[in-house]
Amino acid sequence: MIIVMSREATSEQIENVKDRLVKEGFNIHLSKGVVRTIIGAIGDKKRIPSLALEAMPGVERVVPILQPYKLASREFKDEPSIIKVRNVEIGGENIHVIAGPCAVESREQLLEAAHKVKEAGATLLRGGAFKPRTSPYTFQGLGEEGLKLLALAGEETGLPIVTEVMDIQSLPVVYEYTDVFQIGARNMQNFNLLKKVGETDKPVLLKRGPSATIEEWLLAAEYIMSSGNHQVILCERGIRTFEQFTRNTLDLSAVCAAKMLSHLPVVVDPSHGTGKWQLVPPMSRAAIAAGADGLLVEVHPNPSEALSDGPQSLTPENFSILMNELSRIAPVLGRKMAVAHE
Ligand code: PEP
Ligand code: MN
């Protein structure tokens, strides 16, 4: 529920309400606006009537949150959340592009990709070290060696790193090197993993599961947030439908829906969303037009030689053309392409 304090509420009255809720086992989230303070409280709703909060001095209104997800909902927090990753802020006016190869393959491959995506305007670097592959016989990633290379590329370019954490066992090592944990589509409902990243202090890029509804996706975010970590970035990456021509069906309406239902930023991954590099630029442009806060794009120095996801990877040249197009589209929509800081 949300407790809306009156404009005149004193800090002592706010404290009293907070204390009362904490004593009753509620988790509190305080949001101090210019005009009034709002207290978000998550806990056993059966206890709410007996609390008689509306009778407490300074309380204007008590509003129940109807959605099954609470912390992630717009009802809980109306203003958009901005997730800070080092000097980057995702969810504000600026559009951020996370780019890099599907998998870290070698020092040369990663460094070349990193420098080229930075030059073209990407503000975060992606790359998988632990890869969730459909077949056990395909390249599984370089593991910790890949993480070290990502850290090196991050240092050379100044770009924050986004990389996938596949399981609880590898979480500590991924934590050492990454700036953002990516939770892959296949792990969206790995609740124990969600809770564990929720106990950390690093932002989490949460991909939508291939067959997850928007509500299930937001409930996955809720697992992370209710474990204490509110720094969640949602990522639409396509869902499984009857269509075979594309790898997945990129659900751009989910971007608008998620932004309507939640205050969390939403980025779009047109690479996995389509599986075809030719479709990545148009779907990127459409994603920005639909209101996405950013993109996640696979870029490989030589896609035809890629060890994973070559067919959906852009060359650095095509990526650069796309970034130019986006910088012309963003202002029309009242947004700006973010610029990388040194
Ligand atoms: C990836 O980003 O390389 C990846 C494996 O994505 P997804 O979990 O969306 O399939
Ligand atoms: Mn990939």
Tab-separated table of C-alpha atoms and ligand atoms in Angstrom:
chain	number	residue	atom	x	y	z
A	1	MET	CA	0.000	0.000	0.000
A	2	ILE	CA	0.926	3.650	-0.306
A	3	ILE	CA	0.537	6.048	2.570
A	4	VAL	CA	0.193	9.579	1.283
A	5	MET	CA	1.186	12.043	4.000
A	6	SER	CA	-0.519	15.426	4.038
A	7	ARG	CA	1.338	18.530	2.883
A	8	GLU	CA	1.549	19.736	6.458
A	9	ALA	CA	2.833	16.472	7.918
A	10	THR	CA	5.766	17.026	10.244
A	11	SER	CA	8.878	14.860	10.129
A	12	GLU	CA	7.905	13.472	13.512
A	13	GLN	CA	4.538	12.349	12.138
A	14	ILE	CA	6.254	10.730	9.182
A	15	GLU	CA	8.630	8.935	11.558
A	16	ASN	CA	5.709	7.726	13.675
A	17	VAL	CA	3.949	6.186	10.685
A	18	LYS	CA	7.191	4.586	9.545
A	19	ASP	CA	7.921	3.136	12.967
A	20	ARG	CA	4.427	1.740	13.252
A	21	LEU	CA	4.734	-0.008	9.888
A	22	VAL	CA	8.192	-1.378	10.586
A	23	LYS	CA	6.996	-2.732	13.945
A	24	GLU	CA	4.200	-4.559	12.140
A	25	GLY	CA	6.717	-6.210	9.812
A	26	PHE	CA	6.222	-4.000	6.743
A	27	ASN	CA	9.042	-3.133	4.339
A	28	ILE	CA	9.208	0.590	3.849
A	29	HIS	CA	10.194	2.744	0.926
A	30	LEU	CA	10.160	6.473	1.542
A	31	SER	CA	9.757	8.938	-1.283
A	32	LYS	CA	10.164	12.578	-0.297
A	33	GLY	CA	8.654	14.863	-2.929
A	34	VAL	CA	8.812	18.629	-2.995
A	35	VAL	CA	5.275	18.953	-1.740
A	36	ARG	CA	4.605	15.794	0.216
A	37	THR	CA	6.059	12.533	1.424
A	38	ILE	CA	4.783	9.190	0.263
A	39	ILE	CA	5.490	5.998	2.156
A	40	GLY	CA	5.362	2.717	0.270
A	41	ALA	CA	4.775	-0.278	2.488
A	42	ILE	CA	4.876	-3.935	1.529
A	43	GLY	CA	3.667	-6.547	3.974
A	44	ASP	CA	0.783	-8.666	5.123
A	45	LYS	CA	-2.338	-6.962	3.825
A	46	LYS	CA	-4.527	-8.643	6.466
A	47	ARG	CA	-2.881	-6.429	9.046
A	48	ILE	CA	-3.761	-3.192	7.263
A	49	PRO	CA	-7.249	-2.566	8.734
A	50	SER	CA	-6.072	-3.060	12.313
A	51	LEU	CA	-3.322	-0.506	11.813
A	52	ALA	CA	-5.881	2.285	11.374
A	53	LEU	CA	-3.237	4.315	9.591
A	54	GLU	CA	-5.768	6.831	8.336
A	55	ALA	CA	-6.326	7.849	11.954
A	56	MET	CA	-2.690	8.711	12.498
A	57	PRO	CA	-1.760	12.392	12.532
A	58	GLY	CA	-0.319	13.605	9.241
A	59	VAL	CA	-1.791	10.797	7.128
A	60	GLU	CA	-3.933	11.996	4.259
A	61	ARG	CA	-4.778	8.776	2.450
A	62	VAL	CA	-3.981	5.066	2.344
A	63	VAL	CA	-4.031	3.574	-1.147
A	64	PRO	CA	-3.810	-0.176	-1.731
A	65	ILE	CA	-1.637	-1.385	-4.636
A	66	LEU	CA	-3.816	-3.597	-6.768
A	67	GLN	CA	-1.133	-5.042	-9.037
A	68	PRO	CA	0.493	-8.318	-7.937
A	69	TYR	CA	3.869	-6.629	-8.338
A	70	LYS	CA	4.227	-3.773	-5.905
A	71	LEU	CA	7.675	-2.164	-5.827
A	72	ALA	CA	7.886	-2.349	-9.621
A	73	SER	CA	4.484	-0.763	-10.174
A	74	ARG	CA	3.594	2.766	-11.218
A	75	GLU	CA	1.104	2.792	-8.370
A	76	PHE	CA	4.007	2.477	-5.970
A	77	LYS	CA	6.176	5.062	-7.658
A	78	ASP	CA	4.858	7.321	-10.362
A	79	GLU	CA	8.008	9.074	-11.554
A	80	PRO	CA	10.321	7.087	-13.849
A	81	SER	CA	13.283	5.430	-12.151
A	82	ILE	CA	16.728	6.356	-13.297
A	83	ILE	CA	19.293	3.596	-12.912
A	84	LYS	CA	22.852	4.784	-12.449
A	85	VAL	CA	25.680	2.707	-13.827
A	86	ARG	CA	28.932	4.483	-13.046
A	87	ASN	CA	28.571	7.775	-14.972
A	88	VAL	CA	25.642	6.553	-17.068
A	89	GLU	CA	21.989	7.153	-16.192
A	90	ILE	CA	19.425	4.872	-17.796
A	91	GLY	CA	15.780	5.907	-17.767
A	92	GLY	CA	16.113	9.665	-18.118
A	93	GLU	CA	15.994	11.888	-21.164
A	94	ASN	CA	19.038	10.240	-22.720
A	95	ILE	CA	18.887	7.075	-24.760
A	96	HIS	CA	21.698	4.627	-24.081
A	97	VAL	CA	22.933	1.944	-26.411
A	98	ILE	CA	24.567	-1.146	-24.945
A	99	ALA	CA	26.606	-2.771	-27.696
A	100	GLY	CA	29.194	-5.468	-28.207
A	101	PRO	CA	29.551	-9.054	-29.304
A	102	CYS	CA	27.231	-11.846	-28.233
A	103	ALA	CA	30.206	-13.665	-26.698
A	104	VAL	CA	33.704	-12.648	-25.728
A	105	GLU	CA	35.830	-14.776	-28.043
A	106	SER	CA	39.340	-13.370	-27.823
A	107	ARG	CA	41.260	-10.310	-26.708
A	108	GLU	CA	41.514	-8.993	-30.286
A	109	GLN	CA	37.845	-9.571	-31.089
A	110	LEU	CA	36.599	-7.902	-27.912
A	111	LEU	CA	38.947	-4.929	-27.968
A	112	GLU	CA	38.164	-4.207	-31.587
A	113	ALA	CA	34.430	-4.450	-30.954
A	114	ALA	CA	34.690	-2.308	-27.818
A	115	HIS	CA	36.632	0.510	-29.458
A	116	LYS	CA	34.401	0.522	-32.521
A	117	VAL	CA	31.109	0.595	-30.615
A	118	LYS	CA	32.468	3.352	-28.394
A	119	GLU	CA	33.509	5.366	-31.455
A	120	ALA	CA	30.023	4.969	-32.902
A	121	GLY	CA	28.394	6.245	-29.702
A	122	ALA	CA	27.561	3.237	-27.516
A	123	THR	CA	27.690	4.115	-23.819
A	124	LEU	CA	27.875	0.598	-22.364
A	125	LEU	CA	29.726	-2.505	-23.513
A	126	ARG	CA	28.140	-5.938	-23.588
A	127	GLY	CA	29.677	-9.369	-24.053
A	128	GLY	CA	28.929	-12.840	-22.739
A	129	ALA	CA	31.541	-14.794	-20.788
A	130	PHE	CA	29.125	-17.468	-19.563
A	131	LYS	CA	26.830	-18.286	-22.467
A	132	PRO	CA	23.441	-20.005	-22.177
A	133	ARG	CA	23.561	-21.982	-25.435
A	134	THR	CA	20.705	-24.101	-26.745
A	135	SER	CA	23.117	-26.898	-27.665
A	136	PRO	CA	25.785	-28.199	-25.261
A	137	TYR	CA	28.082	-28.770	-28.269
A	138	THR	CA	28.358	-25.087	-29.182
A	139	PHE	CA	30.739	-22.472	-27.749
A	140	GLN	CA	29.934	-21.997	-24.064
A	141	GLY	CA	31.981	-18.841	-23.439
A	142	LEU	CA	35.426	-18.157	-22.006
A	143	GLY	CA	34.264	-17.977	-18.393
A	144	GLU	CA	36.444	-15.950	-16.056
A	145	GLU	CA	38.979	-15.328	-18.844
A	146	GLY	CA	36.152	-13.582	-20.734
A	147	LEU	CA	35.287	-11.488	-17.695
A	148	LYS	CA	38.917	-10.354	-17.424
A	149	LEU	CA	38.881	-9.313	-21.064
A	150	LEU	CA	35.653	-7.401	-20.520
A	151	ALA	CA	37.226	-5.578	-17.591
A	152	LEU	CA	40.220	-4.729	-19.757
A	153	ALA	CA	38.014	-3.469	-22.593
A	154	GLY	CA	35.998	-1.491	-20.060
A	155	GLU	CA	39.142	0.117	-18.754
A	156	GLU	CA	40.469	0.950	-22.226
A	157	THR	CA	37.224	2.489	-23.439
A	158	GLY	CA	35.784	3.814	-20.184
A	159	LEU	CA	32.529	1.989	-20.958
A	160	PRO	CA	30.659	0.228	-18.153
A	161	ILE	CA	30.236	-3.527	-18.655
A	162	VAL	CA	27.049	-5.572	-18.977
A	163	THR	CA	27.461	-9.341	-18.833
A	164	GLU	CA	25.242	-12.297	-18.054
A	165	VAL	CA	25.280	-14.145	-14.769
A	166	MET	CA	23.910	-17.616	-15.433
A	167	ASP	CA	23.816	-19.163	-11.984
A	168	ILE	CA	24.353	-18.592	-8.295
A	169	GLN	CA	27.734	-20.360	-8.289
A	170	SER	CA	29.289	-17.902	-10.733
A	171	LEU	CA	27.674	-14.818	-9.212
A	172	PRO	CA	30.654	-13.875	-7.009
A	173	VAL	CA	33.129	-13.982	-9.905
A	174	VAL	CA	30.816	-12.074	-12.256
A	175	TYR	CA	30.275	-9.516	-9.490
A	176	GLU	CA	34.024	-8.879	-9.366
A	177	TYR	CA	34.171	-7.750	-12.994
A	178	THR	CA	30.804	-6.451	-14.146
A	179	ASP	CA	28.967	-3.161	-13.693
A	180	VAL	CA	25.548	-4.593	-14.601
A	181	PHE	CA	24.310	-8.154	-14.171
A	182	GLN	CA	22.378	-9.414	-17.158
A	183	ILE	CA	19.741	-11.994	-16.304
A	184	GLY	CA	19.170	-13.927	-19.509
A	185	ALA	CA	15.758	-14.704	-20.946
A	186	ARG	CA	16.064	-18.369	-19.980
A	187	ASN	CA	16.697	-17.411	-16.377
A	188	MET	CA	13.920	-14.878	-15.995
A	189	GLN	CA	12.073	-17.187	-13.652
A	190	ASN	CA	15.114	-18.602	-11.881
A	191	PHE	CA	13.776	-17.199	-8.650
A	192	ASN	CA	16.737	-18.152	-6.495
A	193	LEU	CA	19.095	-16.367	-8.872
A	194	LEU	CA	16.789	-13.326	-8.953
A	195	LYS	CA	16.822	-13.184	-5.162
A	196	LYS	CA	20.610	-13.449	-5.074
A	197	VAL	CA	21.205	-10.590	-7.538
A	198	GLY	CA	18.587	-8.743	-5.511
A	199	GLU	CA	20.882	-8.988	-2.523
A	200	THR	CA	23.724	-7.253	-4.373
A	201	ASP	CA	24.321	-3.555	-4.968
A	202	LYS	CA	24.754	-3.733	-8.760
A	203	PRO	CA	22.109	-2.871	-11.384
A	204	VAL	CA	20.368	-5.764	-13.097
A	205	LEU	CA	19.313	-5.933	-16.752
A	206	LEU	CA	16.346	-8.296	-16.676
A	207	LYS	CA	15.497	-9.885	-19.999
A	208	ARG	CA	11.938	-10.948	-20.646
A	209	GLY	CA	11.551	-14.730	-20.828
A	210	PRO	CA	10.758	-16.155	-24.279
A	211	SER	CA	7.306	-17.187	-23.091
A	212	ALA	CA	6.751	-14.779	-20.237
A	213	THR	CA	3.768	-12.503	-20.003
A	214	ILE	CA	4.385	-8.858	-19.116
A	215	GLU	CA	2.994	-9.551	-15.653
A	216	GLU	CA	5.396	-12.466	-15.119
A	217	TRP	CA	8.273	-10.256	-16.278
A	218	LEU	CA	7.331	-7.540	-13.783
A	219	LEU	CA	6.954	-10.148	-11.052
A	220	ALA	CA	10.496	-11.301	-11.864
A	221	ALA	CA	11.611	-7.688	-11.362
A	222	GLU	CA	9.683	-7.721	-8.092
A	223	TYR	CA	11.778	-10.697	-6.892
A	224	ILE	CA	14.939	-8.620	-7.365
A	225	MET	CA	13.459	-5.477	-5.851
A	226	SER	CA	11.877	-7.173	-2.865
A	227	SER	CA	15.300	-8.615	-2.056
A	228	GLY	CA	16.570	-5.066	-1.618
A	229	ASN	CA	17.931	-4.103	-5.030
A	230	HIS	CA	15.739	-1.538	-6.782
A	231	GLN	CA	18.153	-1.002	-9.683
A	232	VAL	CA	16.355	-3.003	-12.358
A	233	ILE	CA	16.373	-2.313	-16.098
A	234	LEU	CA	13.801	-4.276	-18.099
A	235	CYS	CA	14.821	-5.673	-21.489
A	236	GLU	CA	12.351	-6.784	-24.157
A	237	ARG	CA	14.144	-9.339	-26.352
A	238	GLY	CA	11.333	-11.008	-28.242
A	239	ILE	CA	8.997	-13.830	-27.360
A	240	ARG	CA	8.374	-17.256	-28.871
A	241	THR	CA	5.416	-17.307	-31.252
A	242	PHE	CA	4.352	-19.466	-34.213
A	243	GLU	CA	6.467	-17.278	-36.527
A	244	GLN	CA	9.542	-19.035	-37.884
A	245	PHE	CA	11.081	-16.431	-40.183
A	246	THR	CA	12.326	-14.373	-37.265
A	247	ARG	CA	14.115	-15.976	-34.316
A	248	ASN	CA	11.649	-14.404	-31.900
A	249	THR	CA	8.777	-11.961	-32.221
A	250	LEU	CA	9.921	-8.600	-30.929
A	251	ASP	CA	7.041	-7.330	-28.834
A	252	LEU	CA	7.330	-3.566	-29.034
A	253	SER	CA	3.913	-3.086	-27.485
A	254	ALA	CA	5.451	-4.615	-24.351
A	255	VAL	CA	7.747	-1.591	-24.143
A	256	CYS	CA	4.808	0.779	-23.887
A	257	ALA	CA	2.895	-1.584	-21.612
A	258	ALA	CA	5.830	-2.073	-19.255
A	259	LYS	CA	6.412	1.655	-19.099
A	260	MET	CA	2.747	2.241	-18.416
A	261	LEU	CA	2.617	-0.340	-15.625
A	262	SER	CA	6.066	0.221	-14.157
A	263	HIS	CA	8.463	3.051	-13.373
A	264	LEU	CA	11.464	0.941	-14.382
A	265	PRO	CA	13.418	1.813	-17.535
A	266	VAL	CA	12.922	-0.447	-20.540
A	267	VAL	CA	15.515	-1.247	-23.173
A	268	VAL	CA	15.005	-3.270	-26.340
A	269	ASP	CA	17.213	-6.003	-27.778
A	270	PRO	CA	16.408	-6.147	-31.497
A	271	SER	CA	19.267	-8.612	-32.099
A	272	HIS	CA	17.758	-11.559	-30.222
A	273	GLY	CA	14.319	-10.107	-30.928
A	274	THR	CA	14.689	-10.748	-34.650
A	275	GLY	CA	17.713	-13.022	-35.145
A	276	LYS	CA	18.539	-11.251	-38.418
A	277	TRP	CA	20.988	-8.384	-38.723
A	278	GLN	CA	18.983	-6.833	-41.567
A	279	LEU	CA	16.042	-6.339	-39.204
A	280	VAL	CA	18.087	-4.837	-36.386
A	281	PRO	CA	18.265	-1.216	-37.673
A	282	PRO	CA	14.548	-0.849	-38.478
A	283	MET	CA	13.503	-2.487	-35.211
A	284	SER	CA	15.966	-0.273	-33.306
A	285	ARG	CA	14.424	2.799	-34.852
A	286	ALA	CA	10.940	1.487	-34.038
A	287	ALA	CA	11.958	0.724	-30.444
A	288	ILE	CA	13.091	4.286	-29.878
A	289	ALA	CA	9.882	5.565	-31.441
A	290	ALA	CA	7.921	3.280	-29.099
A	291	GLY	CA	9.540	4.943	-26.105
A	292	ALA	CA	12.397	2.605	-25.193
A	293	ASP	CA	15.044	4.077	-22.902
A	294	GLY	CA	17.813	2.290	-24.717
A	295	LEU	CA	18.889	-0.595	-26.895
A	296	LEU	CA	21.038	-3.665	-26.572
A	297	VAL	CA	22.671	-4.436	-29.908
A	298	GLU	CA	25.061	-7.239	-30.853
A	299	VAL	CA	28.032	-5.996	-32.853
A	300	HIS	CA	30.887	-8.212	-34.073
A	301	PRO	CA	34.010	-7.128	-35.984
A	302	ASN	CA	33.427	-10.035	-38.349
A	303	PRO	CA	29.919	-11.507	-37.990
A	304	SER	CA	30.493	-14.353	-40.433
A	305	GLU	CA	33.240	-15.683	-38.159
A	306	ALA	CA	31.328	-15.193	-34.888
A	307	LEU	CA	31.209	-18.131	-32.486
A	308	SER	CA	27.659	-17.228	-31.513
A	309	ASP	CA	24.813	-15.185	-32.971
A	310	GLY	CA	26.703	-14.061	-36.097
A	311	PRO	CA	23.531	-13.871	-38.244
A	312	GLN	CA	22.023	-11.224	-35.949
A	313	SER	CA	25.218	-9.230	-35.342
A	314	LEU	CA	25.855	-5.893	-37.002
A	315	THR	CA	29.235	-5.018	-38.438
A	316	PRO	CA	30.805	-1.972	-36.766
A	317	GLU	CA	30.103	-0.022	-39.983
A	318	ASN	CA	26.401	-0.833	-39.968
A	319	PHE	CA	26.251	-0.107	-36.264
A	320	SER	CA	27.730	3.303	-36.864
A	321	ILE	CA	25.159	4.052	-39.588
A	322	LEU	CA	22.388	2.998	-37.208
A	323	MET	CA	23.709	5.239	-34.430
A	324	ASN	CA	23.670	8.176	-36.829
A	325	GLU	CA	20.079	7.467	-37.757
A	326	LEU	CA	19.101	7.237	-34.104
A	327	SER	CA	20.702	10.544	-33.292
A	328	ARG	CA	18.414	12.147	-35.848
A	329	ILE	CA	15.300	10.290	-34.641
A	330	ALA	CA	15.762	10.857	-30.895
A	331	PRO	CA	15.221	14.662	-30.899
A	332	VAL	CA	11.948	14.284	-32.781
A	333	LEU	CA	10.760	12.248	-29.813
A	334	GLY	CA	12.056	14.690	-27.241
A	335	ARG	CA	15.021	12.473	-26.395
A	336	LYS	CA	18.762	12.670	-26.907
A	337	MET	CA	21.341	10.019	-27.668
A	338	ALA	CA	23.625	9.784	-24.650
A	339	VAL	CA	27.248	10.715	-25.092
A	340	ALA	CA	29.957	8.591	-23.483
A	341	HIS	CA	32.103	10.288	-20.841
A	342	GLU	CA	35.784	9.553	-20.537
B	1	PEP	C1	22.498	-12.564	-25.005
B	1	PEP	O1	22.250	-11.399	-24.681
B	1	PEP	O2	23.508	-12.887	-25.643
B	1	PEP	C2	21.495	-13.617	-24.704
B	1	PEP	C3	21.839	-14.893	-24.578
B	1	PEP	O3	20.257	-13.114	-24.618
B	1	PEP	P1	18.850	-13.832	-24.249
B	1	PEP	O4	18.979	-14.273	-22.817
B	1	PEP	O5	17.874	-12.740	-24.461
B	1	PEP	O6	18.647	-14.976	-25.197
B	2	MN	MN	23.530	-13.442	-28.272
